[in-house]
């Protein structure tokens, strides 16, 4: 939550900062602000609301040309989203120091009391402002900006990335990182800081992920990284493999529409180099898991939040079926605080698009403390989760900018399929010929996703037609159950209407009481071809709700000649292995939510109250 960007170099600082904030706006969009130093003078503009409000403010009150600056886009925690609470916050007797912050300073109340007692005046209700005053005061006392900064960040508890500039040292941006993301971008005679690489990928692909409890001293010609203890820190450079165009809308009406359409490519990229044409899976990224270790795994725990947890739910079916390892899927925030039973033979798999979700980070840290190995399925290079895992299986979905997750989800599900097949082979849990058959079927998934995308106008039309619905229910069994949950989540977050996903078999145990005349219900219908298919049971469930007035939209497999008799509308998706059908059937639900939200005139990329990356617990 909150996006942070910093720049020092010859370019127009304002352009770099606003460009970076545009790419980071998905992280929070309650308010935005920038500070620059020009001609030895600090200048700040900030405004509540989306970034465009700040741009209008700067047009009305232009900033001078500058070559150093910091910018922030906020997701409010302490203090309402007002102009006054927007970052940057200023410190010092002459307000010459400017600070931006992502995270929560947990001991801010005690620090604020200390500052108030010494006569400091506050102009916001934020926790962040205390840090600005403390650093400014320490600088006034010591005359050493880096020393003052180091002293104060050591006093802060909680989670923070902090960036500071001061007009008395107009050539340097200071940054500190504890439990919140920060990446350095390395340029020629210029350097960058960002919450993630999207902030500067337009300017450079060379990056360094800043480690926990580290401080960055950033100048145009040098980058120094030290620990909170003041000692030099080791850093490792990496090459960003996203290109800037991947993070732009490319002619689509919204990032979400583009990202839905990206899915054949993002799934193909996730499979690339990991699945041979004869269906054999090899996951070099997970080499840290020795064959011996894999054989001894007695349980697998998947930790994740929100949409990523539904990817885990689908993965559970695949891993249990093919690798025969018991799997539990846990919401990270619940797992961490209930004293779970973890042994060295428990493999913990953390799934996170951003790799910065604090709940998931806390869960994985806890699991490692208990002696478990942790692997992550992550979409963001240099993310904290990847750095703190024993190994990472990257989903190569490219940047996901829309707040609602779409292509990241289907890439995460694809990664769990790969993991399941790898574990199954390593443990000899399924016949090699069966694994090869599954692998070859998985290779066909991107082409089948293309067919789904081509047929999306139908799901979009259904979404538009339901713009007045006040409630939509979703039903599914087996992998259709997490798909139903995801369909409901997409609708809640994008269209702000009541939506719930149920296991279809659970209906008679209570939720069927919700059904009344005209209630729209989307049902994920399994394949009728499979001998063990739950098809007849789902058809019975449809009949039960129709008898009570439900209007049914079915997501069903091509070739199903019967389902049309039981539903008002049917969206067909290509035939595939039943467990792989989760990827195909979830995509029409993404499009349904997108169209319904658009028809209501809502912002599909930036739904209210949300931020893409939830970096607070
Ligand atoms: C919903 C959505 C969220 C995220 C969740 C975890 O569309 O995007 O539910 O899936 O906040 O985020 P990551 O995957 O970044 O850990």
Coordinates of C-alpha atoms and ligand atoms in Angstrom, one line a residue:
X1 CA 0.0 0.0 0.0
X2 CA 1.3 3.4 -0.8
X3 CA 3.6 3.9 -3.8
X4 CA 7.0 5.5 -3.4
X5 CA 9.4 7.0 -6.0
X6 CA 12.6 8.9 -5.7
X7 CA 14.9 10.4 -8.3
X8 CA 18.2 12.2 -8.6
X9 CA 19.7 13.0 -12.0
X10 CA 19.6 15.2 -15.1
X11 CA 16.1 14.5 -16.3
X12 CA 13.0 16.6 -15.4
X13 CA 12.4 15.3 -11.9
X14 CA 8.7 16.1 -12.1
X15 CA 8.2 13.9 -15.2
X16 CA 10.1 11.0 -13.6
X17 CA 8.1 11.3 -10.4
X18 CA 4.7 11.6 -12.0
X19 CA 5.5 8.8 -14.5
X20 CA 6.6 6.6 -11.7
X21 CA 3.5 7.4 -9.6
X22 CA 1.3 6.6 -12.5
X23 CA 2.7 3.1 -12.6
X24 CA 2.5 2.8 -8.8
X25 CA -1.0 4.3 -8.5
X26 CA -2.4 0.7 -8.2
X27 CA -0.7 0.6 -4.7
X28 CA -3.0 3.3 -3.4
X29 CA -4.9 6.2 -4.7
X30 CA -6.4 8.2 -1.8
X31 CA -4.0 11.1 -2.3
X32 CA -0.7 11.9 -4.0
X33 CA 2.2 14.4 -3.5
X34 CA 5.7 15.3 -4.6
X35 CA 8.6 17.3 -3.2
X36 CA 11.5 18.6 -5.3
X37 CA 14.5 20.8 -4.5
X38 CA 15.2 23.5 -7.1
X39 CA 17.7 26.4 -6.6
X40 CA 18.3 25.2 -3.0
X41 CA 14.7 25.5 -2.2
X42 CA 12.3 22.7 -1.2
X43 CA 8.9 22.8 -3.0
X44 CA 6.0 20.5 -2.3
X45 CA 2.6 19.9 -3.9
X46 CA 0.1 17.4 -2.6
X47 CA -3.6 16.7 -3.1
X48 CA -6.3 14.3 -1.9
X49 CA -7.8 12.0 -4.5
X50 CA -6.3 10.3 -7.5
X51 CA -3.0 11.3 -9.1
X52 CA -4.8 13.5 -11.7
X53 CA -5.8 15.9 -8.9
X54 CA -2.2 16.3 -8.0
X55 CA -1.3 16.9 -11.7
X56 CA -4.1 19.6 -11.9
X57 CA -2.7 21.2 -8.7
X58 CA 0.8 21.3 -10.2
X59 CA -0.6 22.9 -13.4
X60 CA -2.3 25.5 -11.3
X61 CA 0.9 26.1 -9.2
X62 CA 3.8 25.0 -11.3
X63 CA 7.0 23.6 -9.9
X64 CA 10.5 24.9 -11.0
X65 CA 12.8 22.6 -13.0
X66 CA 14.5 20.3 -10.5
X67 CA 17.0 17.3 -10.5
X68 CA 16.1 15.7 -7.3
X69 CA 12.7 14.8 -5.8
X70 CA 10.4 12.3 -4.1
X71 CA 6.8 11.3 -4.8
X72 CA 4.1 9.3 -3.0
X73 CA 0.7 7.9 -3.8
X74 CA -1.2 7.0 -0.6
X75 CA -3.5 4.3 0.7
X76 CA -4.7 5.8 4.0
X77 CA -4.0 4.1 7.3
X78 CA -3.6 6.8 10.0
X79 CA -5.7 9.9 9.1
X80 CA -8.4 10.3 6.5
X81 CA -7.4 10.9 2.8
X82 CA -7.2 14.7 3.0
X83 CA -4.8 17.2 1.5
X84 CA -3.2 17.7 4.9
X85 CA -2.6 14.0 5.5
X86 CA -1.3 13.5 2.0
X87 CA 2.5 12.9 1.8
X88 CA 5.1 14.4 1.7
X89 CA 5.3 15.6 5.3
X90 CA 7.7 18.4 6.2
X91 CA 10.0 18.7 9.2
X92 CA 12.4 21.2 10.6
X93 CA 12.1 24.7 11.9
X94 CA 12.0 26.0 8.3
X95 CA 10.2 23.0 6.9
X96 CA 13.2 22.2 4.8
X97 CA 13.1 18.4 5.1
X98 CA 10.5 16.4 3.2
X99 CA 9.6 12.8 4.0
X100 CA 7.4 10.1 2.4
X101 CA 6.5 6.9 4.1
X102 CA 4.9 3.5 3.2
X103 CA 3.8 1.3 6.1
X104 CA 2.8 1.9 9.7
X105 CA 5.0 3.3 12.5
X106 CA 3.6 1.4 15.5
X107 CA 5.2 3.5 18.2
X108 CA 4.2 6.8 16.7
X109 CA 1.9 7.8 19.6
X110 CA 4.8 7.7 22.1
X111 CA 7.1 9.5 19.6
X112 CA 4.5 12.1 18.9
X113 CA 4.0 12.7 22.7
X114 CA 7.7 13.3 23.0
X115 CA 7.7 15.8 20.1
X116 CA 4.6 17.6 21.4
X117 CA 6.2 18.0 24.8
X118 CA 9.1 19.7 23.1
X119 CA 6.8 22.1 21.3
X120 CA 6.7 20.6 17.8
X121 CA 3.6 21.6 15.9
X122 CA 1.9 18.9 13.7
X123 CA 0.0 19.6 10.5
X124 CA -1.4 16.1 9.9
X125 CA -3.0 13.2 11.7
X126 CA -0.5 10.7 10.2
X127 CA 2.0 8.5 11.9
X128 CA 4.5 9.5 9.2
X129 CA 4.8 13.1 10.2
X130 CA 6.6 12.1 13.5
X131 CA 9.5 10.7 11.5
X132 CA 9.9 13.9 9.5
X133 CA 10.1 16.0 12.7
X134 CA 12.4 13.5 14.4
X135 CA 14.9 13.4 11.5
X136 CA 14.8 17.2 11.0
X137 CA 15.5 17.7 14.7
X138 CA 18.3 15.1 14.8
X139 CA 19.9 16.8 11.8
X140 CA 19.6 20.2 13.4
X141 CA 21.4 18.8 16.5
X142 CA 24.1 16.8 14.7
X143 CA 24.6 18.6 11.4
X144 CA 24.9 15.1 9.8
X145 CA 21.9 14.1 7.7
X146 CA 22.9 10.4 7.2
X147 CA 23.7 10.0 11.0
X148 CA 20.4 11.7 11.9
X149 CA 18.4 9.5 9.5
X150 CA 20.1 6.4 10.8
X151 CA 19.5 7.4 14.5
X152 CA 15.8 7.9 13.9
X153 CA 15.0 4.9 11.7
X154 CA 16.5 2.8 14.5
X155 CA 13.9 4.3 16.9
X156 CA 10.9 3.4 14.7
X157 CA 8.9 0.2 15.2
X158 CA 6.6 -1.4 12.7
X159 CA 6.8 -1.5 8.9
X160 CA 8.2 1.3 6.8
X161 CA 9.9 2.5 3.7
X162 CA 10.9 6.1 4.2
X163 CA 12.4 8.5 1.7
X164 CA 13.8 11.9 2.7
X165 CA 15.3 14.9 1.0
X166 CA 16.5 18.1 2.7
X167 CA 17.3 21.4 1.0
X168 CA 20.5 21.7 3.1
X169 CA 21.8 18.7 1.3
X170 CA 20.2 19.0 -2.1
X171 CA 22.2 16.2 -3.9
X172 CA 21.0 13.2 -1.9
X173 CA 17.9 11.1 -1.4
X174 CA 18.0 8.9 1.7
X175 CA 15.9 5.8 2.1
X176 CA 15.3 3.2 4.7
X177 CA 13.5 -0.1 4.6
X178 CA 12.0 -2.3 7.3
X179 CA 9.1 -4.7 6.4
X180 CA 8.0 -2.7 3.4
X181 CA 9.3 -2.9 -0.2
X182 CA 12.1 -0.8 -1.7
X183 CA 14.0 -1.2 -5.0
X184 CA 16.9 0.8 -6.4
X185 CA 17.1 1.6 -10.1
X186 CA 20.6 2.1 -11.5
X187 CA 21.0 4.6 -14.3
X188 CA 23.8 6.5 -16.1
X189 CA 24.4 9.7 -14.1
X190 CA 21.0 9.2 -12.5
X191 CA 19.5 6.8 -9.9
X192 CA 16.0 5.9 -8.8
X193 CA 14.1 4.5 -5.9
X194 CA 10.7 2.8 -6.1
X195 CA 8.3 0.6 -4.2
X196 CA 8.7 -1.7 -7.1
X197 CA 10.5 -1.8 -10.4
X198 CA 7.4 -0.4 -12.2
X199 CA 8.4 3.0 -10.8
X200 CA 11.4 3.2 -13.0
X201 CA 11.3 0.4 -15.6
X202 CA 10.8 3.0 -18.3
X203 CA 14.3 4.5 -17.5
X204 CA 16.4 1.5 -16.5
X205 CA 16.3 -2.3 -16.2
X206 CA 19.2 -2.5 -13.8
X207 CA 17.9 -2.9 -10.2
X208 CA 18.9 -3.8 -6.7
X209 CA 16.4 -5.1 -4.1
X210 CA 17.1 -3.4 -0.8
X211 CA 17.3 -5.8 2.1
X212 CA 15.6 -5.7 5.5
X213 CA 16.8 -2.9 7.8
X214 CA 19.0 -1.2 5.2
X215 CA 19.6 2.4 4.3
X216 CA 20.2 3.8 0.9
X217 CA 22.3 6.9 0.2
X218 CA 21.3 7.8 -3.4
X219 CA 23.2 10.4 -5.5
X220 CA 23.3 10.9 -9.2
X221 CA 26.8 9.4 -9.5
X222 CA 26.7 6.9 -6.6
X223 CA 24.6 4.5 -4.6
X224 CA 25.6 3.4 -1.1
X225 CA 23.7 0.8 0.9
X226 CA 24.4 0.4 4.7
X227 CA 22.6 -1.5 7.4
X228 CA 20.7 0.2 10.2
X229 CA 23.9 -0.4 12.2
X230 CA 25.8 1.9 9.8
X231 CA 27.9 -0.9 8.4
X232 CA 28.2 -1.4 4.6
X233 CA 25.7 -3.9 3.3
X234 CA 26.1 -6.4 0.5
X235 CA 23.9 -5.9 -2.5
X236 CA 23.1 -7.8 -5.6
X237 CA 22.1 -6.3 -9.0
X238 CA 19.4 -7.9 -11.1
X239 CA 18.0 -7.3 -14.5
X240 CA 14.3 -6.4 -14.7
X241 CA 12.5 -8.7 -17.2
X242 CA 9.3 -6.5 -17.6
X243 CA 9.3 -3.9 -20.3
X244 CA 7.6 -0.6 -19.9
X245 CA 5.0 -1.3 -22.5
X246 CA 3.8 -4.3 -20.5
X247 CA 2.8 -1.8 -17.9
X248 CA 0.7 0.4 -20.2
X249 CA -2.9 0.0 -21.3
X250 CA -1.9 -0.5 -25.0
X251 CA -5.2 0.8 -26.4
X252 CA -7.4 -1.2 -24.0
X253 CA -10.1 0.8 -22.1
X254 CA -8.7 -0.4 -18.8
X255 CA -5.7 -2.3 -17.4
X256 CA -8.1 -5.0 -16.2
X257 CA -9.4 -5.5 -19.8
X258 CA -5.9 -5.7 -21.1
X259 CA -4.8 -8.1 -18.3
X260 CA -7.7 -10.4 -19.0
X261 CA -6.7 -10.5 -22.6
X262 CA -3.0 -11.1 -21.7
X263 CA -3.8 -14.5 -20.2
X264 CA -2.9 -16.8 -23.1
X265 CA 0.5 -15.2 -23.1
X266 CA 1.0 -15.0 -19.3
X267 CA 0.1 -18.7 -19.0
X268 CA 2.4 -19.6 -21.9
X269 CA 5.2 -17.6 -20.2
X270 CA 4.6 -19.4 -16.9
X271 CA 4.9 -22.7 -18.6
X272 CA 7.9 -21.7 -20.9
X273 CA 11.1 -23.7 -20.2
X274 CA 9.4 -25.8 -17.6
X275 CA 7.3 -28.2 -19.7
X276 CA 8.8 -30.1 -22.6
X277 CA 6.8 -31.0 -25.7
X278 CA 6.5 -34.6 -24.4
X279 CA 4.9 -33.3 -21.3
X280 CA 7.8 -33.6 -18.9
X281 CA 8.0 -31.0 -16.1
X282 CA 11.4 -29.7 -14.9
X283 CA 11.5 -26.9 -12.3
X284 CA 15.1 -25.8 -12.1
X285 CA 13.9 -22.9 -9.9
X286 CA 13.0 -25.4 -7.1
X287 CA 16.4 -27.1 -7.2
X288 CA 16.8 -26.2 -3.5
X289 CA 14.3 -29.0 -2.8
X290 CA 16.4 -32.2 -2.9
X291 CA 14.9 -35.5 -4.1
X292 CA 15.4 -36.8 -0.6
X293 CA 13.6 -33.9 0.9
X294 CA 10.7 -34.2 -1.6
X295 CA 10.2 -37.9 -0.7
X296 CA 10.0 -37.0 3.0
X297 CA 7.4 -34.2 2.7
X298 CA 4.5 -35.3 4.9
X299 CA 2.2 -32.3 4.4
X300 CA 2.0 -29.3 2.3
X301 CA 0.5 -26.0 3.6
X302 CA -0.4 -23.3 1.1
X303 CA -0.6 -19.8 2.6
X304 CA -2.0 -16.9 0.7
X305 CA -4.7 -14.2 0.8
X306 CA -7.7 -13.3 -1.3
X307 CA -7.5 -14.3 -5.0
X308 CA -4.1 -15.9 -4.4
X309 CA -5.7 -18.2 -1.8
X310 CA -8.2 -19.5 -4.5
X311 CA -5.2 -20.4 -6.7
X312 CA -4.0 -22.4 -3.7
X313 CA -7.4 -24.1 -3.4
X314 CA -7.3 -25.2 -7.0
X315 CA -3.6 -26.3 -6.5
X316 CA -4.8 -28.5 -3.5
X317 CA -6.9 -30.6 -5.9
X318 CA -4.0 -31.1 -8.3
X319 CA -1.3 -31.8 -5.6
X320 CA -3.5 -34.3 -3.6
X321 CA -4.7 -36.1 -6.7
X322 CA -1.4 -36.5 -8.5
X323 CA 1.3 -36.2 -5.9
X324 CA -0.7 -37.8 -3.1
X325 CA 0.5 -35.3 -0.4
X326 CA -2.1 -33.9 2.0
X327 CA -2.6 -30.2 1.4
X328 CA -4.2 -27.6 3.5
X329 CA -4.8 -24.1 2.2
X330 CA -4.7 -21.4 4.9
X331 CA -5.4 -17.7 4.8
X332 CA -2.0 -16.3 5.8
X333 CA -3.4 -14.0 8.6
X334 CA -5.3 -16.9 10.2
X335 CA -2.4 -19.3 9.9
X336 CA 0.1 -17.1 11.6
X337 CA -1.9 -16.6 14.8
X338 CA -3.2 -20.0 15.6
X339 CA -0.1 -21.9 16.7
X340 CA -0.2 -24.3 13.7
X341 CA 1.5 -27.7 13.7
X342 CA 4.6 -27.4 11.4
X343 CA 7.5 -29.9 11.2
X344 CA 10.7 -29.9 9.2
X345 CA 8.8 -32.2 6.8
X346 CA 6.1 -29.7 6.2
X347 CA 6.5 -27.8 2.9
X348 CA 5.0 -24.4 3.0
X349 CA 4.0 -22.8 -0.3
X350 CA 3.3 -19.1 -0.2
X351 CA 1.4 -17.7 -3.2
X352 CA 1.5 -13.9 -3.8
X353 CA 1.4 -11.8 -6.9
X354 CA 3.1 -8.9 -5.3
X355 CA 5.4 -10.8 -3.0
X356 CA 4.8 -8.0 -0.5
X357 CA 1.6 -8.9 1.2
X358 CA 2.4 -8.5 4.8
X359 CA 0.1 -11.2 6.1
X360 CA 1.8 -13.7 3.8
X361 CA 5.3 -12.5 4.7
X362 CA 4.5 -12.9 8.4
X363 CA 3.1 -16.4 7.8
X364 CA 6.2 -17.5 5.9
X365 CA 8.6 -16.0 8.4
X366 CA 6.7 -17.9 11.2
X367 CA 6.8 -21.2 9.2
X368 CA 10.6 -20.8 8.7
X369 CA 11.1 -20.1 12.4
X370 CA 9.3 -23.4 13.1
X371 CA 11.7 -25.2 10.8
X372 CA 9.7 -25.6 7.6
X373 CA 11.0 -25.0 4.2
X374 CA 9.1 -22.3 2.3
X375 CA 8.8 -22.0 -1.4
X376 CA 6.9 -19.1 -3.0
X377 CA 4.9 -18.7 -6.2
X378 CA 5.4 -15.0 -6.9
X379 CA 5.1 -12.6 -9.8
X380 CA 7.4 -9.8 -8.8
X381 CA 11.2 -10.0 -9.1
X382 CA 13.1 -8.7 -6.2
X383 CA 10.0 -9.0 -4.0
X384 CA 10.5 -9.6 -0.2
X385 CA 8.7 -12.9 -0.3
X386 CA 11.0 -14.3 -3.0
X387 CA 14.1 -13.1 -1.1
X388 CA 12.8 -14.7 2.1
X389 CA 11.9 -18.1 0.5
X390 CA 14.1 -21.2 0.1
X391 CA 13.1 -21.1 -3.5
X392 CA 10.7 -19.3 -5.8
X393 CA 8.7 -20.5 -8.8
X394 CA 8.1 -17.2 -10.6
X395 CA 4.8 -16.7 -12.5
X396 CA 5.8 -14.8 -15.6
X397 CA 2.6 -12.9 -15.8
X398 CA 4.2 -9.5 -16.3
X399 CA 3.1 -6.4 -14.4
X400 CA -0.5 -6.6 -13.1
X401 CA -1.6 -3.0 -12.7
X402 CA -5.4 -3.3 -12.2
X403 CA -6.2 -3.8 -8.5
X404 CA -8.4 -6.8 -9.2
X405 CA -6.2 -9.8 -9.9
X406 CA -6.8 -11.7 -13.2
X407 CA -3.8 -12.8 -15.1
X408 CA -1.8 -13.3 -11.9
X409 CA -4.4 -15.7 -10.7
X410 CA -4.4 -18.0 -13.8
X411 CA -0.6 -18.0 -13.8
X412 CA -0.6 -18.9 -10.1
X413 CA -3.0 -21.8 -10.8
X414 CA -0.7 -22.9 -13.7
X415 CA 2.3 -22.8 -11.4
X416 CA 0.5 -25.1 -8.9
X417 CA -0.2 -27.5 -11.7
X418 CA 3.5 -27.6 -12.5
X419 CA 4.4 -28.0 -8.9
X420 CA 1.9 -30.9 -8.6
X421 CA 3.3 -32.7 -11.6
X422 CA 6.9 -32.2 -10.4
X423 CA 6.1 -33.5 -6.9
X424 CA 4.1 -36.4 -8.4
X425 CA 7.1 -37.5 -10.5
X426 CA 9.7 -37.0 -7.8
X427 CA 7.6 -39.2 -5.4
X428 CA 6.6 -41.7 -8.0
X429 CA 3.0 -41.0 -7.0
X430 CA 1.5 -41.2 -10.4
X431 CA 2.3 -43.4 -13.4
X432 CA 4.9 -41.7 -15.8
X433 CA 2.6 -42.2 -18.8
X434 CA -0.3 -40.4 -16.9
X435 CA 2.0 -37.5 -15.9
X436 CA 3.2 -37.2 -19.5
X437 CA -0.5 -37.1 -20.7
X438 CA -1.3 -34.4 -18.1
X439 CA 1.8 -32.4 -19.1
X440 CA 0.9 -32.5 -22.8
X441 CA -2.7 -31.4 -22.0
X442 CA -1.3 -28.6 -19.9
X443 CA 0.8 -27.4 -22.9
X444 CA -2.5 -26.9 -24.8
X445 CA -3.9 -24.6 -22.1
X446 CA -2.7 -21.3 -23.6
X447 CA -4.5 -22.1 -26.9
X448 CA -7.7 -23.0 -25.1
X449 CA -7.5 -19.8 -23.1
X450 CA -7.3 -17.9 -26.5
X451 CA -10.6 -19.6 -27.4
X452 CA -12.1 -18.5 -24.1
X453 CA -10.9 -14.9 -24.7
X454 CA -12.4 -14.8 -28.2
X455 CA -15.8 -15.8 -26.7
X456 CA -15.7 -13.2 -23.9
X457 CA -18.1 -10.8 -25.5
X458 CA -20.9 -13.2 -24.5
X459 CA -19.9 -13.1 -20.8
X460 CA -19.4 -9.3 -21.0
X461 CA -23.0 -9.0 -22.5
X462 CA -24.3 -11.0 -19.6
X463 CA -22.4 -8.8 -17.1
X464 CA -23.9 -5.6 -18.8
X465 CA -27.4 -7.1 -18.7
X466 CA -27.0 -7.6 -14.9
X467 CA -26.0 -4.1 -14.1
X468 CA -29.0 -3.6 -11.9
X469 CA -28.6 -6.9 -10.0
X470 CA -28.3 -6.3 -6.2
X471 CA -26.9 -9.8 -5.5
X472 CA -25.3 -12.6 -7.6
X473 CA -24.6 -16.0 -6.2
X474 CA -21.9 -18.4 -7.6
X475 CA -21.9 -22.2 -7.2
X476 CA -19.3 -24.9 -8.0
X477 CA -18.0 -28.3 -6.9
X478 CA -14.4 -29.6 -6.8
X479 CA -12.2 -27.0 -8.6
X480 CA -15.4 -25.2 -9.5
X481 CA -15.8 -24.2 -5.9
X482 CA -12.7 -21.9 -5.7
X483 CA -13.7 -20.6 -9.1
X484 CA -17.1 -19.7 -7.7
X485 CA -15.4 -18.0 -4.7
X486 CA -13.3 -16.0 -7.1
X487 CA -16.2 -15.0 -9.3
X488 CA -18.0 -13.6 -6.2
X489 CA -14.9 -11.8 -5.0
X490 CA -14.4 -10.1 -8.4
X491 CA -18.0 -8.9 -8.3
X492 CA -17.8 -7.6 -4.7
X493 CA -14.6 -5.6 -5.3
X494 CA -15.5 -4.3 -8.7
X495 CA -19.2 -3.7 -8.6
X496 CA -19.8 -3.3 -4.9
X497 CA -22.7 -5.6 -4.8
X498 CA -23.5 -8.6 -2.6
X499 CA -22.0 -11.7 -4.1
X500 CA -21.2 -15.1 -2.6
X501 CA -19.6 -18.3 -3.7
X502 CA -20.8 -21.6 -2.4
X503 CA -19.8 -25.3 -2.7
X504 CA -22.9 -26.4 -4.6
X505 CA -23.3 -29.4 -2.3
X506 CA -23.6 -27.0 0.7
X507 CA -26.6 -25.3 -0.7
X508 CA -29.2 -27.4 1.0
X509 CA -27.5 -26.9 4.3
X510 CA -28.6 -23.3 4.5
X511 CA -27.8 -20.9 1.6
X512 CA -30.7 -22.1 -0.5
X513 CA -32.9 -19.9 1.7
X514 CA -31.4 -17.0 -0.2
X515 CA -32.9 -18.0 -3.4
X516 CA -36.0 -16.0 -4.5
X517 CA -37.7 -15.2 -7.7
X518 CA -35.2 -13.7 -10.2
X519 CA -32.0 -14.3 -8.2
X520 CA -29.1 -14.6 -10.6
X521 CA -26.9 -17.6 -9.9
X522 CA -23.8 -18.5 -11.9
X523 CA -23.0 -22.2 -11.8
X524 CA -19.7 -23.7 -12.8
X525 CA -20.8 -27.0 -14.4
X526 CA -18.2 -29.8 -14.5
X527 CA -17.4 -32.0 -17.5
X528 CA -20.0 -34.7 -18.2
X529 CA -17.3 -36.8 -19.9
X530 CA -15.4 -37.8 -16.8
X531 CA -16.5 -41.1 -15.2
X532 CA -16.2 -39.7 -11.7
X533 CA -17.9 -36.5 -12.8
X534 CA -20.0 -34.5 -10.4
X535 CA -22.1 -33.5 -13.4
X536 CA -25.4 -35.1 -12.4
X537 CA -25.1 -33.7 -8.9
X538 CA -24.5 -30.2 -10.2
X539 CA -27.5 -30.5 -12.6
X540 CA -29.6 -31.6 -9.6
X541 CA -28.4 -28.5 -7.7
X542 CA -29.4 -26.3 -10.7
X543 CA -32.9 -27.9 -10.7
X544 CA -33.3 -27.2 -7.0
X545 CA -32.5 -23.5 -7.3
X546 CA -34.5 -23.1 -10.5
X547 CA -37.6 -24.6 -8.8
X548 CA -37.2 -21.7 -6.3
X549 CA -37.0 -18.9 -9.0
X550 CA -33.2 -18.6 -9.6
X551 CA -32.1 -17.5 -13.0
X552 CA -29.1 -19.6 -13.9
X553 CA -26.1 -18.8 -16.0
X554 CA -24.0 -21.9 -16.6
X555 CA -20.3 -22.0 -17.4
X556 CA -20.0 -25.4 -19.1
X557 CA -17.8 -27.5 -21.3
X558 CA -18.1 -27.4 -25.1
X559 CA -20.1 -30.4 -26.3
X560 CA -22.3 -30.6 -23.2
X561 CA -25.6 -31.1 -25.0
X562 CA -27.8 -31.2 -21.9
X563 CA -26.9 -28.2 -19.8
X564 CA -28.9 -25.8 -22.0
X565 CA -32.1 -27.4 -20.9
X566 CA -31.4 -26.3 -17.3
X567 CA -30.0 -22.8 -17.6
X568 CA -31.2 -19.4 -19.0
X569 CA -27.8 -18.9 -20.6
X570 CA -24.7 -21.0 -21.1
X571 CA -21.1 -19.8 -21.6
X572 CA -19.1 -22.7 -23.1
X573 CA -15.4 -23.2 -22.5
X574 CA -13.2 -25.7 -24.3
X575 CA -12.8 -29.3 -23.1
X576 CA -9.7 -30.0 -21.0
X577 CA -8.5 -32.2 -18.0
X578 CA -11.1 -31.5 -15.2
X579 CA -8.6 -29.9 -12.9
X580 CA -7.3 -27.6 -15.6
X581 CA -10.8 -26.4 -16.3
X582 CA -10.5 -24.0 -13.4
X583 CA -8.4 -21.7 -15.5
X584 CA -10.9 -21.8 -18.4
X585 CA -14.0 -21.3 -16.3
X586 CA -12.7 -18.4 -14.2
X587 CA -12.0 -16.1 -17.1
X588 CA -15.7 -15.5 -18.2
X589 CA -16.3 -14.6 -14.5
X590 CA -13.6 -12.0 -14.7
X591 CA -15.2 -10.6 -17.8
X592 CA -18.7 -10.7 -16.3
X593 CA -17.5 -8.6 -13.3
X594 CA -15.6 -6.2 -15.6
X595 CA -18.6 -5.6 -17.8
X596 CA -21.1 -5.3 -14.9
X597 CA -18.9 -2.8 -13.1
X598 CA -18.3 -0.8 -16.3
X599 CA -22.1 -0.7 -16.9
X600 CA -22.5 0.8 -13.5
X601 CA -20.0 3.5 -14.4
X602 CA -17.4 2.4 -11.8
X603 CA -13.6 2.5 -12.0
X604 CA -12.6 -1.1 -12.7
X605 CA -8.9 -0.5 -12.3
X606 CA -9.1 1.3 -9.0
X607 CA -12.0 0.1 -7.0
X608 CA -12.9 2.1 -3.9
X609 CA -11.2 1.4 -0.5
X610 CA -8.6 -1.1 -2.0
X611 CA -5.0 -1.1 -2.9
X612 CA -3.1 -3.7 -4.9
X613 CA -0.5 -4.6 -2.5
X614 CA -1.5 -4.9 1.1
X615 CA 1.7 -4.3 3.0
X616 CA 0.2 -3.8 6.4
X617 CA -1.3 -6.6 8.6
Ligands
LIG1 C1 -8.4 -9.5 -5.5 C2 -7.0 -9.4 -5.2 C3 -6.5 -9.7 -3.8 C4 -5.1 -10.3 -3.8 C5 -4.6 -10.4 -2.4 C6 -3.2 -11.0 -2.3 O1 -8.6 -9.3 -6.9 O2 -6.2 -9.1 -6.0 O3 -7.4 -10.5 -3.1 O4 -5.1 -11.5 -4.4 O5 -4.6 -9.2 -1.8 O6 -2.3 -10.3 -3.0 P1 -0.9 -10.9 -3.4 O7 -1.1 -11.9 -4.4 O8 -0.1 -9.7 -4.0 O9 -0.3 -11.4 -2.1

